[in-house]
């Protein structure tokens, strides 16, 4: 939720959800959620990066113009890309690759190599 200021529930209100460790299911674990929008907090090791991390990657790609960077950033913002509460880094990388590919002629291999 782009306009939600996430606020975690208390320890007593946490929900029990399945979790994985090293790719294997490990049972149930309590997870926090936002009391305003209901999104479950990402507690995995696959933490999201801030938007500035991806802006720096775009700035290091000389084949992408400033106009293209602006279009890419606007689309990423519209997809709640910077929501570290619920987004994972692997999700961010997939979205970033598809959006950069949409607005530029950079190959997916080149984009993934820069991540």
PDB file of N, CA and C in Angstrom:
ATOM      1  N   UNK A   1       0.840  -1.170   0.000  1.00  0.00           N
ATOM      2  CA  UNK A   1       0.000   0.000   0.000  1.00  0.00           C
ATOM      3  C   UNK A   1       0.890   1.241   0.000  1.00  0.00           C
ATOM      4  N   UNK A   2       0.831   2.001  -1.036  1.00  0.00           N
ATOM      5  CA  UNK A   2       1.718   3.145  -1.185  1.00  0.00           C
ATOM      6  C   UNK A   2       1.471   4.223  -0.140  1.00  0.00           C
ATOM      7  N   UNK A   3       0.240   4.434   0.243  1.00  0.00           N
ATOM      8  CA  UNK A   3      -0.052   5.509   1.175  1.00  0.00           C
ATOM      9  C   UNK A   3      -0.236   5.022   2.606  1.00  0.00           C
ATOM     10  N   UNK A   4       0.073   3.794   2.898  1.00  0.00           N
ATOM     11  CA  UNK A   4      -0.072   3.244   4.245  1.00  0.00           C
ATOM     12  C   UNK A   4       1.230   3.434   5.023  1.00  0.00           C
ATOM     13  N   UNK A   5       1.118   4.003   6.191  1.00  0.00           N
ATOM     14  CA  UNK A   5       2.256   4.085   7.107  1.00  0.00           C
ATOM     15  C   UNK A   5       2.167   2.848   7.988  1.00  0.00           C
ATOM     16  N   UNK A   6       2.840   1.799   7.587  1.00  0.00           N
ATOM     17  CA  UNK A   6       2.700   0.502   8.249  1.00  0.00           C
ATOM     18  C   UNK A   6       2.985   0.586   9.746  1.00  0.00           C
ATOM     19  N   UNK A   7       2.095  -0.017  10.507  1.00  0.00           N
ATOM     20  CA  UNK A   7       2.245  -0.108  11.952  1.00  0.00           C
ATOM     21  C   UNK A   7       1.980  -1.557  12.336  1.00  0.00           C
ATOM     22  N   UNK A   8       2.972  -2.190  12.917  1.00  0.00           N
ATOM     23  CA  UNK A   8       2.855  -3.610  13.252  1.00  0.00           C
ATOM     24  C   UNK A   8       1.891  -3.829  14.410  1.00  0.00           C
ATOM     25  N   UNK A   9       1.255  -4.988  14.354  1.00  0.00           N
ATOM     26  CA  UNK A   9       0.366  -5.384  15.444  1.00  0.00           C
ATOM     27  C   UNK A   9       1.205  -5.729  16.675  1.00  0.00           C
ATOM     28  N   UNK A  10       0.559  -5.906  17.791  1.00  0.00           N
ATOM     29  CA  UNK A  10       1.264  -6.284  19.009  1.00  0.00           C
ATOM     30  C   UNK A  10       1.679  -7.744  18.972  1.00  0.00           C
ATOM     31  N   UNK A  11       2.460  -8.155  19.950  1.00  0.00           N
ATOM     32  CA  UNK A  11       2.953  -9.537  19.970  1.00  0.00           C
ATOM     33  C   UNK A  11       1.835 -10.544  20.188  1.00  0.00           C
ATOM     34  N   UNK A  12       0.780 -10.150  20.853  1.00  0.00           N
ATOM     35  CA  UNK A  12      -0.330 -11.073  21.099  1.00  0.00           C
ATOM     36  C   UNK A  12      -1.206 -11.267  19.868  1.00  0.00           C
ATOM     37  N   UNK A  13      -1.204 -10.314  18.946  1.00  0.00           N
ATOM     38  CA  UNK A  13      -2.063 -10.386  17.764  1.00  0.00           C
ATOM     39  C   UNK A  13      -1.387 -11.031  16.557  1.00  0.00           C
ATOM     40  N   UNK A  14      -0.144 -11.419  16.665  1.00  0.00           N
ATOM     41  CA  UNK A  14       0.562 -12.008  15.524  1.00  0.00           C
ATOM     42  C   UNK A  14      -0.177 -13.243  15.018  1.00  0.00           C
ATOM     43  N   UNK A  15      -0.072 -13.480  13.703  1.00  0.00           N
ATOM     44  CA  UNK A  15      -0.705 -14.649  13.095  1.00  0.00           C
ATOM     45  C   UNK A  15       0.350 -15.719  12.853  1.00  0.00           C
ATOM     46  N   UNK A  16      -0.038 -16.968  13.017  1.00  0.00           N
ATOM     47  CA  UNK A  16       0.873 -18.091  12.810  1.00  0.00           C
ATOM     48  C   UNK A  16       0.797 -18.524  11.353  1.00  0.00           C
ATOM     49  N   UNK A  17       1.918 -18.422  10.660  1.00  0.00           N
ATOM     50  CA  UNK A  17       1.994 -18.765   9.243  1.00  0.00           C
ATOM     51  C   UNK A  17       3.181 -19.687   9.000  1.00  0.00           C
ATOM     52  N   UNK A  18       3.117 -20.490   7.921  1.00  0.00           N
ATOM     53  CA  UNK A  18       4.256 -21.361   7.607  1.00  0.00           C
ATOM     54  C   UNK A  18       5.475 -20.540   7.201  1.00  0.00           C
ATOM     55  N   UNK A  19       6.649 -21.084   7.460  1.00  0.00           N
ATOM     56  CA  UNK A  19       7.879 -20.417   7.041  1.00  0.00           C
ATOM     57  C   UNK A  19       8.873 -21.457   6.548  1.00  0.00           C
ATOM     58  N   UNK A  20       9.831 -20.966   5.766  1.00  0.00           N
ATOM     59  CA  UNK A  20      10.876 -21.828   5.215  1.00  0.00           C
ATOM     60  C   UNK A  20      12.230 -21.345   5.696  1.00  0.00           C
ATOM     61  N   UNK A  21      13.142 -22.300   5.835  1.00  0.00           N
ATOM     62  CA  UNK A  21      14.525 -21.976   6.159  1.00  0.00           C
ATOM     63  C   UNK A  21      15.397 -22.819   5.263  1.00  0.00           C
ATOM     64  N   UNK A  22      16.280 -22.170   4.529  1.00  0.00           N
ATOM     65  CA  UNK A  22      17.170 -22.833   3.575  1.00  0.00           C
ATOM     66  C   UNK A  22      16.381 -23.694   2.591  1.00  0.00           C
ATOM     67  N   UNK A  23      15.230 -23.161   2.142  1.00  0.00           N
ATOM     68  CA  UNK A  23      14.442 -23.835   1.123  1.00  0.00           C
ATOM     69  C   UNK A  23      13.569 -24.975   1.606  1.00  0.00           C
ATOM     70  N   UNK A  24      13.538 -25.216   2.904  1.00  0.00           N
ATOM     71  CA  UNK A  24      12.732 -26.322   3.433  1.00  0.00           C
ATOM     72  C   UNK A  24      11.682 -25.787   4.396  1.00  0.00           C
ATOM     73  N   UNK A  25      10.509 -26.376   4.341  1.00  0.00           N
ATOM     74  CA  UNK A  25       9.430 -25.977   5.230  1.00  0.00           C
ATOM     75  C   UNK A  25       9.792 -26.341   6.666  1.00  0.00           C
ATOM     76  N   UNK A  26       9.597 -25.407   7.583  1.00  0.00           N
ATOM     77  CA  UNK A  26       9.994 -25.622   8.975  1.00  0.00           C
ATOM     78  C   UNK A  26       8.836 -25.495   9.960  1.00  0.00           C
ATOM     79  N   UNK A  27       7.603 -25.507   9.497  1.00  0.00           N
ATOM     80  CA  UNK A  27       6.464 -25.434  10.402  1.00  0.00           C
ATOM     81  C   UNK A  27       5.848 -24.049  10.446  1.00  0.00           C
ATOM     82  N   UNK A  28       5.353 -23.661  11.612  1.00  0.00           N
ATOM     83  CA  UNK A  28       4.679 -22.382  11.777  1.00  0.00           C
ATOM     84  C   UNK A  28       5.500 -21.438  12.646  1.00  0.00           C
ATOM     85  N   UNK A  29       5.308 -20.138  12.383  1.00  0.00           N
ATOM     86  CA  UNK A  29       6.034 -19.111  13.121  1.00  0.00           C
ATOM     87  C   UNK A  29       5.131 -17.871  13.197  1.00  0.00           C
ATOM     88  N   UNK A  30       5.146 -17.134  14.310  1.00  0.00           N
ATOM     89  CA  UNK A  30       4.297 -15.933  14.383  1.00  0.00           C
ATOM     90  C   UNK A  30       4.835 -14.808  13.490  1.00  0.00           C
ATOM     91  N   UNK A  31       3.923 -14.169  12.758  1.00  0.00           N
ATOM     92  CA  UNK A  31       4.269 -13.077  11.852  1.00  0.00           C
ATOM     93  C   UNK A  31       3.469 -11.834  12.224  1.00  0.00           C
ATOM     94  N   UNK A  32       4.124 -10.690  12.193  1.00  0.00           N
ATOM     95  CA  UNK A  32       3.442  -9.412  12.402  1.00  0.00           C
ATOM     96  C   UNK A  32       2.709  -9.022  11.130  1.00  0.00           C
ATOM     97  N   UNK A  33       1.697  -8.208  11.288  1.00  0.00           N
ATOM     98  CA  UNK A  33       0.986  -7.655  10.144  1.00  0.00           C
ATOM     99  C   UNK A  33       0.652  -6.198  10.438  1.00  0.00           C
ATOM    100  N   UNK A  34       0.355  -5.447   9.393  1.00  0.00           N
ATOM    101  CA  UNK A  34       0.013  -4.035   9.538  1.00  0.00           C
ATOM    102  C   UNK A  34      -1.427  -3.923  10.024  1.00  0.00           C
ATOM    103  N   UNK A  35      -1.646  -3.149  11.062  1.00  0.00           N
ATOM    104  CA  UNK A  35      -3.000  -3.018  11.602  1.00  0.00           C
ATOM    105  C   UNK A  35      -3.878  -2.118  10.731  1.00  0.00           C
ATOM    106  N   UNK A  36      -3.280  -1.396   9.776  1.00  0.00           N
ATOM    107  CA  UNK A  36      -4.047  -0.508   8.904  1.00  0.00           C
ATOM    108  C   UNK A  36      -4.468  -1.188   7.602  1.00  0.00           C
ATOM    109  N   UNK A  37      -3.548  -1.892   6.959  1.00  0.00           N
ATOM    110  CA  UNK A  37      -3.858  -2.479   5.649  1.00  0.00           C
ATOM    111  C   UNK A  37      -3.872  -4.005   5.654  1.00  0.00           C
ATOM    112  N   UNK A  38      -3.335  -4.642   6.681  1.00  0.00           N
ATOM    113  CA  UNK A  38      -3.384  -6.097   6.793  1.00  0.00           C
ATOM    114  C   UNK A  38      -2.245  -6.844   6.127  1.00  0.00           C
ATOM    115  N   UNK A  39      -1.291  -6.155   5.530  1.00  0.00           N
ATOM    116  CA  UNK A  39      -0.171  -6.821   4.862  1.00  0.00           C
ATOM    117  C   UNK A  39       0.737  -7.467   5.903  1.00  0.00           C
ATOM    118  N   UNK A  40       1.133  -8.708   5.629  1.00  0.00           N
ATOM    119  CA  UNK A  40       2.018  -9.439   6.537  1.00  0.00           C
ATOM    120  C   UNK A  40       3.449  -8.966   6.317  1.00  0.00           C
ATOM    121  N   UNK A  41       4.157  -8.748   7.402  1.00  0.00           N
ATOM    122  CA  UNK A  41       5.537  -8.252   7.355  1.00  0.00           C
ATOM    123  C   UNK A  41       6.482  -9.332   6.828  1.00  0.00           C
ATOM    124  N   UNK A  42       7.386  -8.924   5.961  1.00  0.00           N
ATOM    125  CA  UNK A  42       8.409  -9.820   5.437  1.00  0.00           C
ATOM    126  C   UNK A  42       9.465 -10.042   6.515  1.00  0.00           C
ATOM    127  N   UNK A  43       9.592 -11.280   6.978  1.00  0.00           N
ATOM    128  CA  UNK A  43      10.590 -11.599   8.004  1.00  0.00           C
ATOM    129  C   UNK A  43      11.693 -12.490   7.459  1.00  0.00           C
ATOM    130  N   UNK A  44      11.713 -12.690   6.159  1.00  0.00           N
ATOM    131  CA  UNK A  44      12.719 -13.569   5.565  1.00  0.00           C
ATOM    132  C   UNK A  44      14.067 -12.864   5.460  1.00  0.00           C
ATOM    133  N   UNK A  45      15.083 -13.629   5.119  1.00  0.00           N
ATOM    134  CA  UNK A  45      16.420 -13.067   4.910  1.00  0.00           C
ATOM    135  C   UNK A  45      16.496 -12.318   3.581  1.00  0.00           C
ATOM    136  N   UNK A  46      15.491 -12.492   2.736  1.00  0.00           N
ATOM    137  CA  UNK A  46      15.409 -11.869   1.418  1.00  0.00           C
ATOM    138  C   UNK A  46      14.817 -10.459   1.561  1.00  0.00           C
ATOM    139  N   UNK A  47      15.533  -9.574   2.248  1.00  0.00           N
ATOM    140  CA  UNK A  47      15.046  -8.221   2.555  1.00  0.00           C
ATOM    141  C   UNK A  47      15.094  -7.315   1.330  1.00  0.00           C
ATOM    142  N   UNK A  48      14.112  -6.458   1.233  1.00  0.00           N
ATOM    143  CA  UNK A  48      14.043  -5.498   0.140  1.00  0.00           C
ATOM    144  C   UNK A  48      15.105  -4.413   0.310  1.00  0.00           C
ATOM    145  N   UNK A  49      15.569  -3.900  -0.810  1.00  0.00           N
ATOM    146  CA  UNK A  49      16.530  -2.793  -0.819  1.00  0.00           C
ATOM    147  C   UNK A  49      15.763  -1.478  -0.986  1.00  0.00           C
ATOM    148  N   UNK A  50      16.319  -0.370  -0.518  1.00  0.00           N
ATOM    149  CA  UNK A  50      15.654   0.924  -0.721  1.00  0.00           C
ATOM    150  C   UNK A  50      15.723   1.349  -2.190  1.00  0.00           C
ATOM    151  N   UNK A  51      14.864   2.272  -2.568  1.00  0.00           N
ATOM    152  CA  UNK A  51      14.790   2.738  -3.953  1.00  0.00           C
ATOM    153  C   UNK A  51      16.130   3.303  -4.420  1.00  0.00           C
ATOM    154  N   UNK A  52      16.883   3.954  -3.538  1.00  0.00           N
ATOM    155  CA  UNK A  52      18.171   4.539  -3.902  1.00  0.00           C
ATOM    156  C   UNK A  52      19.164   3.520  -4.438  1.00  0.00           C
ATOM    157  N   UNK A  53      19.094   2.298  -3.945  1.00  0.00           N
ATOM    158  CA  UNK A  53      19.972   1.229  -4.424  1.00  0.00           C
ATOM    159  C   UNK A  53      19.755   1.008  -5.920  1.00  0.00           C
ATOM    160  N   UNK A  54      18.499   0.964  -6.330  1.00  0.00           N
ATOM    161  CA  UNK A  54      18.176   0.731  -7.742  1.00  0.00           C
ATOM    162  C   UNK A  54      18.395   1.987  -8.583  1.00  0.00           C
ATOM    163  N   UNK A  55      18.235   3.166  -7.979  1.00  0.00           N
ATOM    164  CA  UNK A  55      18.536   4.409  -8.691  1.00  0.00           C
ATOM    165  C   UNK A  55      20.027   4.469  -9.031  1.00  0.00           C
ATOM    166  N   UNK A  56      20.875   4.041  -8.106  1.00  0.00           N
ATOM    167  CA  UNK A  56      22.319   4.021  -8.360  1.00  0.00           C
ATOM    168  C   UNK A  56      22.666   3.049  -9.476  1.00  0.00           C
ATOM    169  N   UNK A  57      21.979   1.925  -9.537  1.00  0.00           N
ATOM    170  CA  UNK A  57      22.207   0.971 -10.629  1.00  0.00           C
ATOM    171  C   UNK A  57      21.855   1.621 -11.959  1.00  0.00           C
ATOM    172  N   UNK A  58      20.716   2.313 -12.013  1.00  0.00           N
ATOM    173  CA  UNK A  58      20.317   2.989 -13.252  1.00  0.00           C
ATOM    174  C   UNK A  58      21.327   4.067 -13.640  1.00  0.00           C
ATOM    175  N   UNK A  59      21.839   4.791 -12.665  1.00  0.00           N
ATOM    176  CA  UNK A  59      22.801   5.862 -12.941  1.00  0.00           C
ATOM    177  C   UNK A  59      24.111   5.316 -13.502  1.00  0.00           C
ATOM    178  N   UNK A  60      24.452   4.074 -13.163  1.00  0.00           N
ATOM    179  CA  UNK A  60      25.692   3.469 -13.669  1.00  0.00           C
ATOM    180  C   UNK A  60      25.523   2.848 -15.055  1.00  0.00           C
ATOM    181  N   UNK A  61      24.324   2.898 -15.606  1.00  0.00           N
ATOM    182  CA  UNK A  61      24.089   2.358 -16.952  1.00  0.00           C
ATOM    183  C   UNK A  61      24.092   3.517 -17.947  1.00  0.00           C
ATOM    184  N   UNK A  62      25.197   3.705 -18.672  1.00  0.00           N
ATOM    185  CA  UNK A  62      25.297   4.868 -19.555  1.00  0.00           C
ATOM    186  C   UNK A  62      24.337   4.829 -20.747  1.00  0.00           C
ATOM    187  N   UNK A  63      23.815   3.649 -21.074  1.00  0.00           N
ATOM    188  CA  UNK A  63      22.938   3.547 -22.235  1.00  0.00           C
ATOM    189  C   UNK A  63      21.497   3.952 -21.937  1.00  0.00           C
ATOM    190  N   UNK A  64      21.191   4.279 -20.674  1.00  0.00           N
ATOM    191  CA  UNK A  64      19.847   4.699 -20.293  1.00  0.00           C
ATOM    192  C   UNK A  64      19.853   6.211 -20.079  1.00  0.00           C
ATOM    193  N   UNK A  65      18.940   6.902 -20.764  1.00  0.00           N
ATOM    194  CA  UNK A  65      18.874   8.363 -20.669  1.00  0.00           C
ATOM    195  C   UNK A  65      18.137   8.795 -19.400  1.00  0.00           C
ATOM    196  N   UNK A  66      18.242  10.086 -19.093  1.00  0.00           N
ATOM    197  CA  UNK A  66      17.563  10.626 -17.910  1.00  0.00           C
ATOM    198  C   UNK A  66      16.046  10.512 -18.033  1.00  0.00           C
ATOM    199  N   UNK A  67      15.545  10.675 -19.240  1.00  0.00           N
ATOM    200  CA  UNK A  67      14.099  10.547 -19.460  1.00  0.00           C
ATOM    201  C   UNK A  67      13.656   9.112 -19.185  1.00  0.00           C
ATOM    202  N   UNK A  68      14.419   8.150 -19.673  1.00  0.00           N
ATOM    203  CA  UNK A  68      14.092   6.748 -19.412  1.00  0.00           C
ATOM    204  C   UNK A  68      14.154   6.441 -17.916  1.00  0.00           C
ATOM    205  N   UNK A  69      15.157   6.983 -17.232  1.00  0.00           N
ATOM    206  CA  UNK A  69      15.269   6.774 -15.784  1.00  0.00           C
ATOM    207  C   UNK A  69      14.031   7.319 -15.087  1.00  0.00           C
ATOM    208  N   UNK A  70      13.590   8.492 -15.495  1.00  0.00           N
ATOM    209  CA  UNK A  70      12.397   9.093 -14.882  1.00  0.00           C
ATOM    210  C   UNK A  70      11.166   8.212 -15.098  1.00  0.00           C
ATOM    211  N   UNK A  71      10.985   7.693 -16.300  1.00  0.00           N
ATOM    212  CA  UNK A  71       9.847   6.809 -16.586  1.00  0.00           C
ATOM    213  C   UNK A  71       9.924   5.521 -15.767  1.00  0.00           C
ATOM    214  N   UNK A  72      11.121   4.972 -15.657  1.00  0.00           N
ATOM    215  CA  UNK A  72      11.324   3.741 -14.881  1.00  0.00           C
ATOM    216  C   UNK A  72      10.985   3.985 -13.416  1.00  0.00           C
ATOM    217  N   UNK A  73      11.481   5.076 -12.857  1.00  0.00           N
ATOM    218  CA  UNK A  73      11.238   5.384 -11.443  1.00  0.00           C
ATOM    219  C   UNK A  73       9.755   5.613 -11.185  1.00  0.00           C
ATOM    220  N   UNK A  74       9.070   6.329 -12.072  1.00  0.00           N
ATOM    221  CA  UNK A  74       7.632   6.571 -11.895  1.00  0.00           C
ATOM    222  C   UNK A  74       6.857   5.258 -11.877  1.00  0.00           C
ATOM    223  N   UNK A  75       7.208   4.335 -12.753  1.00  0.00           N
ATOM    224  CA  UNK A  75       6.500   3.054 -12.766  1.00  0.00           C
ATOM    225  C   UNK A  75       6.823   2.226 -11.530  1.00  0.00           C
ATOM    226  N   UNK A  76       8.071   2.237 -11.101  1.00  0.00           N
ATOM    227  CA  UNK A  76       8.430   1.505  -9.883  1.00  0.00           C
ATOM    228  C   UNK A  76       7.671   2.060  -8.676  1.00  0.00           C
ATOM    229  N   UNK A  77       7.551   3.368  -8.591  1.00  0.00           N
ATOM    230  CA  UNK A  77       6.807   3.982  -7.488  1.00  0.00           C
ATOM    231  C   UNK A  77       5.339   3.587  -7.520  1.00  0.00           C
ATOM    232  N   UNK A  78       4.766   3.463  -8.710  1.00  0.00           N
ATOM    233  CA  UNK A  78       3.352   3.094  -8.815  1.00  0.00           C
ATOM    234  C   UNK A  78       3.101   1.642  -8.422  1.00  0.00           C
ATOM    235  N   UNK A  79       4.143   0.830  -8.395  1.00  0.00           N
ATOM    236  CA  UNK A  79       4.001  -0.587  -8.028  1.00  0.00           C
ATOM    237  C   UNK A  79       4.376  -0.864  -6.572  1.00  0.00           C
ATOM    238  N   UNK A  80       4.462   0.154  -5.737  1.00  0.00           N
ATOM    239  CA  UNK A  80       4.846  -0.002  -4.319  1.00  0.00           C
ATOM    240  C   UNK A  80       6.190  -0.702  -4.186  1.00  0.00           C
ATOM    241  N   UNK A  81       7.091  -0.376  -5.081  1.00  0.00           N
ATOM    242  CA  UNK A  81       8.404  -1.011  -5.150  1.00  0.00           C
ATOM    243  C   UNK A  81       9.239  -0.766  -3.903  1.00  0.00           C
ATOM    244  N   UNK A  82       9.038   0.372  -3.268  1.00  0.00           N
ATOM    245  CA  UNK A  82       9.860   0.780  -2.127  1.00  0.00           C
ATOM    246  C   UNK A  82       9.278   0.337  -0.781  1.00  0.00           C
ATOM    247  N   UNK A  83       8.253  -0.517  -0.810  1.00  0.00           N
ATOM    248  CA  UNK A  83       7.595  -0.968   0.421  1.00  0.00           C
ATOM    249  C   UNK A  83       8.371  -2.135   1.018  1.00  0.00           C
ATOM    250  N   UNK A  84       9.332  -1.821   1.876  1.00  0.00           N
ATOM    251  CA  UNK A  84      10.181  -2.860   2.479  1.00  0.00           C
ATOM    252  C   UNK A  84       9.421  -3.711   3.486  1.00  0.00           C
ATOM    253  N   UNK A  85       8.232  -3.284   3.884  1.00  0.00           N
ATOM    254  CA  UNK A  85       7.435  -4.029   4.864  1.00  0.00           C
ATOM    255  C   UNK A  85       6.985  -5.369   4.280  1.00  0.00           C
ATOM    256  N   UNK A  86       6.581  -5.356   3.011  1.00  0.00           N
ATOM    257  CA  UNK A  86       6.033  -6.583   2.427  1.00  0.00           C
ATOM    258  C   UNK A  86       6.799  -7.106   1.210  1.00  0.00           C
ATOM    259  N   UNK A  87       7.628  -6.289   0.604  1.00  0.00           N
ATOM    260  CA  UNK A  87       8.336  -6.678  -0.621  1.00  0.00           C
ATOM    261  C   UNK A  87       9.615  -7.442  -0.286  1.00  0.00           C
ATOM    262  N   UNK A  88       9.948  -8.430  -1.123  1.00  0.00           N
ATOM    263  CA  UNK A  88      11.215  -9.139  -0.967  1.00  0.00           C
ATOM    264  C   UNK A  88      12.187  -8.655  -2.040  1.00  0.00           C
ATOM    265  N   UNK A  89      13.460  -8.909  -1.827  1.00  0.00           N
ATOM    266  CA  UNK A  89      14.462  -8.470  -2.800  1.00  0.00           C
ATOM    267  C   UNK A  89      14.295  -9.207  -4.128  1.00  0.00           C
ATOM    268  N   UNK A  90      13.973 -10.496  -4.079  1.00  0.00           N
ATOM    269  CA  UNK A  90      13.803 -11.242  -5.330  1.00  0.00           C
ATOM    270  C   UNK A  90      12.614 -10.700  -6.127  1.00  0.00           C
ATOM    271  N   UNK A  91      11.540 -10.306  -5.450  1.00  0.00           N
ATOM    272  CA  UNK A  91      10.409  -9.678  -6.140  1.00  0.00           C
ATOM    273  C   UNK A  91      10.839  -8.353  -6.749  1.00  0.00           C
ATOM    274  N   UNK A  92      11.604  -7.570  -5.993  1.00  0.00           N
ATOM    275  CA  UNK A  92      12.090  -6.288  -6.496  1.00  0.00           C
ATOM    276  C   UNK A  92      12.932  -6.476  -7.752  1.00  0.00           C
ATOM    277  N   UNK A  93      13.808  -7.474  -7.745  1.00  0.00           N
ATOM    278  CA  UNK A  93      14.681  -7.697  -8.897  1.00  0.00           C
ATOM    279  C   UNK A  93      13.882  -8.083 -10.136  1.00  0.00           C
ATOM    280  N   UNK A  94      12.845  -8.899  -9.972  1.00  0.00           N
ATOM    281  CA  UNK A  94      11.993  -9.270 -11.116  1.00  0.00           C
ATOM    282  C   UNK A  94      11.269  -8.052 -11.671  1.00  0.00           C
ATOM    283  N   UNK A  95      10.691  -7.257 -10.779  1.00  0.00           N
ATOM    284  CA  UNK A  95       9.971  -6.056 -11.211  1.00  0.00           C
ATOM    285  C   UNK A  95      10.933  -5.074 -11.870  1.00  0.00           C
ATOM    286  N   UNK A  96      12.084  -4.850 -11.250  1.00  0.00           N
ATOM    287  CA  UNK A  96      13.081  -3.925 -11.784  1.00  0.00           C
ATOM    288  C   UNK A  96      13.513  -4.348 -13.187  1.00  0.00           C
ATOM    289  N   UNK A  97      13.812  -5.622 -13.373  1.00  0.00           N
ATOM    290  CA  UNK A  97      14.240  -6.123 -14.685  1.00  0.00           C
ATOM    291  C   UNK A  97      13.168  -5.899 -15.738  1.00  0.00           C
ATOM    292  N   UNK A  98      11.922  -6.213 -15.404  1.00  0.00           N
ATOM    293  CA  UNK A  98      10.853  -6.072 -16.395  1.00  0.00           C
ATOM    294  C   UNK A  98      10.586  -4.605 -16.738  1.00  0.00           C
ATOM    295  N   UNK A  99      10.653  -3.718 -15.760  1.00  0.00           N
ATOM    296  CA  UNK A  99      10.394  -2.298 -16.022  1.00  0.00           C
ATOM    297  C   UNK A  99      11.536  -1.675 -16.819  1.00  0.00           C
ATOM    298  N   UNK A 100      12.775  -1.985 -16.475  1.00  0.00           N
ATOM    299  CA  UNK A 100      13.917  -1.449 -17.229  1.00  0.00           C
ATOM    300  C   UNK A 100      13.872  -1.960 -18.666  1.00  0.00           C
ATOM    301  N   UNK A 101      13.549  -3.217 -18.841  1.00  0.00           N
ATOM    302  CA  UNK A 101      13.444  -3.800 -20.184  1.00  0.00           C
ATOM    303  C   UNK A 101      12.332  -3.114 -20.983  1.00  0.00           C
ATOM    304  N   UNK A 102      11.247  -2.758 -20.308  1.00  0.00           N
ATOM    305  CA  UNK A 102      10.113  -2.111 -20.971  1.00  0.00           C
ATOM    306  C   UNK A 102      10.491  -0.743 -21.547  1.00  0.00           C
ATOM    307  N   UNK A 103      11.313   0.022 -20.832  1.00  0.00           N
ATOM    308  CA  UNK A 103      11.635   1.384 -21.242  1.00  0.00           C
ATOM    309  C   UNK A 103      12.991   1.543 -21.917  1.00  0.00           C
ATOM    310  N   UNK A 104      13.768   0.488 -22.027  1.00  0.00           N
ATOM    311  CA  UNK A 104      15.080   0.604 -22.672  1.00  0.00           C
ATOM    312  C   UNK A 104      15.372  -0.655 -23.478  1.00  0.00           C
ATOM    313  N   UNK A 105      16.459  -0.603 -24.209  1.00  0.00           N
ATOM    314  CA  UNK A 105      16.863  -1.750 -25.025  1.00  0.00           C
ATOM    315  C   UNK A 105      17.970  -2.553 -24.361  1.00  0.00           C
ATOM    316  N   UNK A 106      18.079  -2.428 -23.056  1.00  0.00           N
ATOM    317  CA  UNK A 106      19.092  -3.166 -22.306  1.00  0.00           C
ATOM    318  C   UNK A 106      18.618  -4.605 -22.149  1.00  0.00           C
ATOM    319  N   UNK A 107      19.520  -5.553 -22.373  1.00  0.00           N
ATOM    320  CA  UNK A 107      19.139  -6.966 -22.270  1.00  0.00           C
ATOM    321  C   UNK A 107      18.917  -7.369 -20.813  1.00  0.00           C
ATOM    322  N   UNK A 108      18.086  -8.381 -20.631  1.00  0.00           N
ATOM    323  CA  UNK A 108      17.812  -8.873 -19.268  1.00  0.00           C
ATOM    324  C   UNK A 108      19.087  -9.387 -18.606  1.00  0.00           C
ATOM    325  N   UNK A 109      19.975  -9.995 -19.386  1.00  0.00           N
ATOM    326  CA  UNK A 109      21.234 -10.495 -18.829  1.00  0.00           C
ATOM    327  C   UNK A 109      22.085  -9.345 -18.285  1.00  0.00           C
ATOM    328  N   UNK A 110      22.121  -8.256 -19.014  1.00  0.00           N
ATOM    329  CA  UNK A 110      22.891  -7.080 -18.579  1.00  0.00           C
ATOM    330  C   UNK A 110      22.294  -6.474 -17.303  1.00  0.00           C
ATOM    331  N   UNK A 111      20.958  -6.447 -17.250  1.00  0.00           N
ATOM    332  CA  UNK A 111      20.280  -5.905 -16.063  1.00  0.00           C
ATOM    333  C   UNK A 111      20.573  -6.779 -14.856  1.00  0.00           C
ATOM    334  N   UNK A 112      20.434  -8.083 -15.016  1.00  0.00           N
ATOM    335  CA  UNK A 112      20.676  -9.009 -13.898  1.00  0.00           C
ATOM    336  C   UNK A 112      22.138  -8.972 -13.447  1.00  0.00           C
ATOM    337  N   UNK A 113      23.051  -8.765 -14.381  1.00  0.00           N
ATOM    338  CA  UNK A 113      24.470  -8.685 -14.018  1.00  0.00           C
ATOM    339  C   UNK A 113      24.755  -7.441 -13.171  1.00  0.00           C
ATOM    340  N   UNK A 114      24.001  -6.381 -13.403  1.00  0.00           N
ATOM    341  CA  UNK A 114      24.217  -5.152 -12.635  1.00  0.00           C
ATOM    342  C   UNK A 114      23.601  -5.221 -11.243  1.00  0.00           C
ATOM    343  N   UNK A 115      22.701  -6.185 -11.029  1.00  0.00           N
ATOM    344  CA  UNK A 115      22.092  -6.330  -9.700  1.00  0.00           C
ATOM    345  C   UNK A 115      23.070  -7.030  -8.808  1.00  0.00           C
TER     346      UNK A 115
END
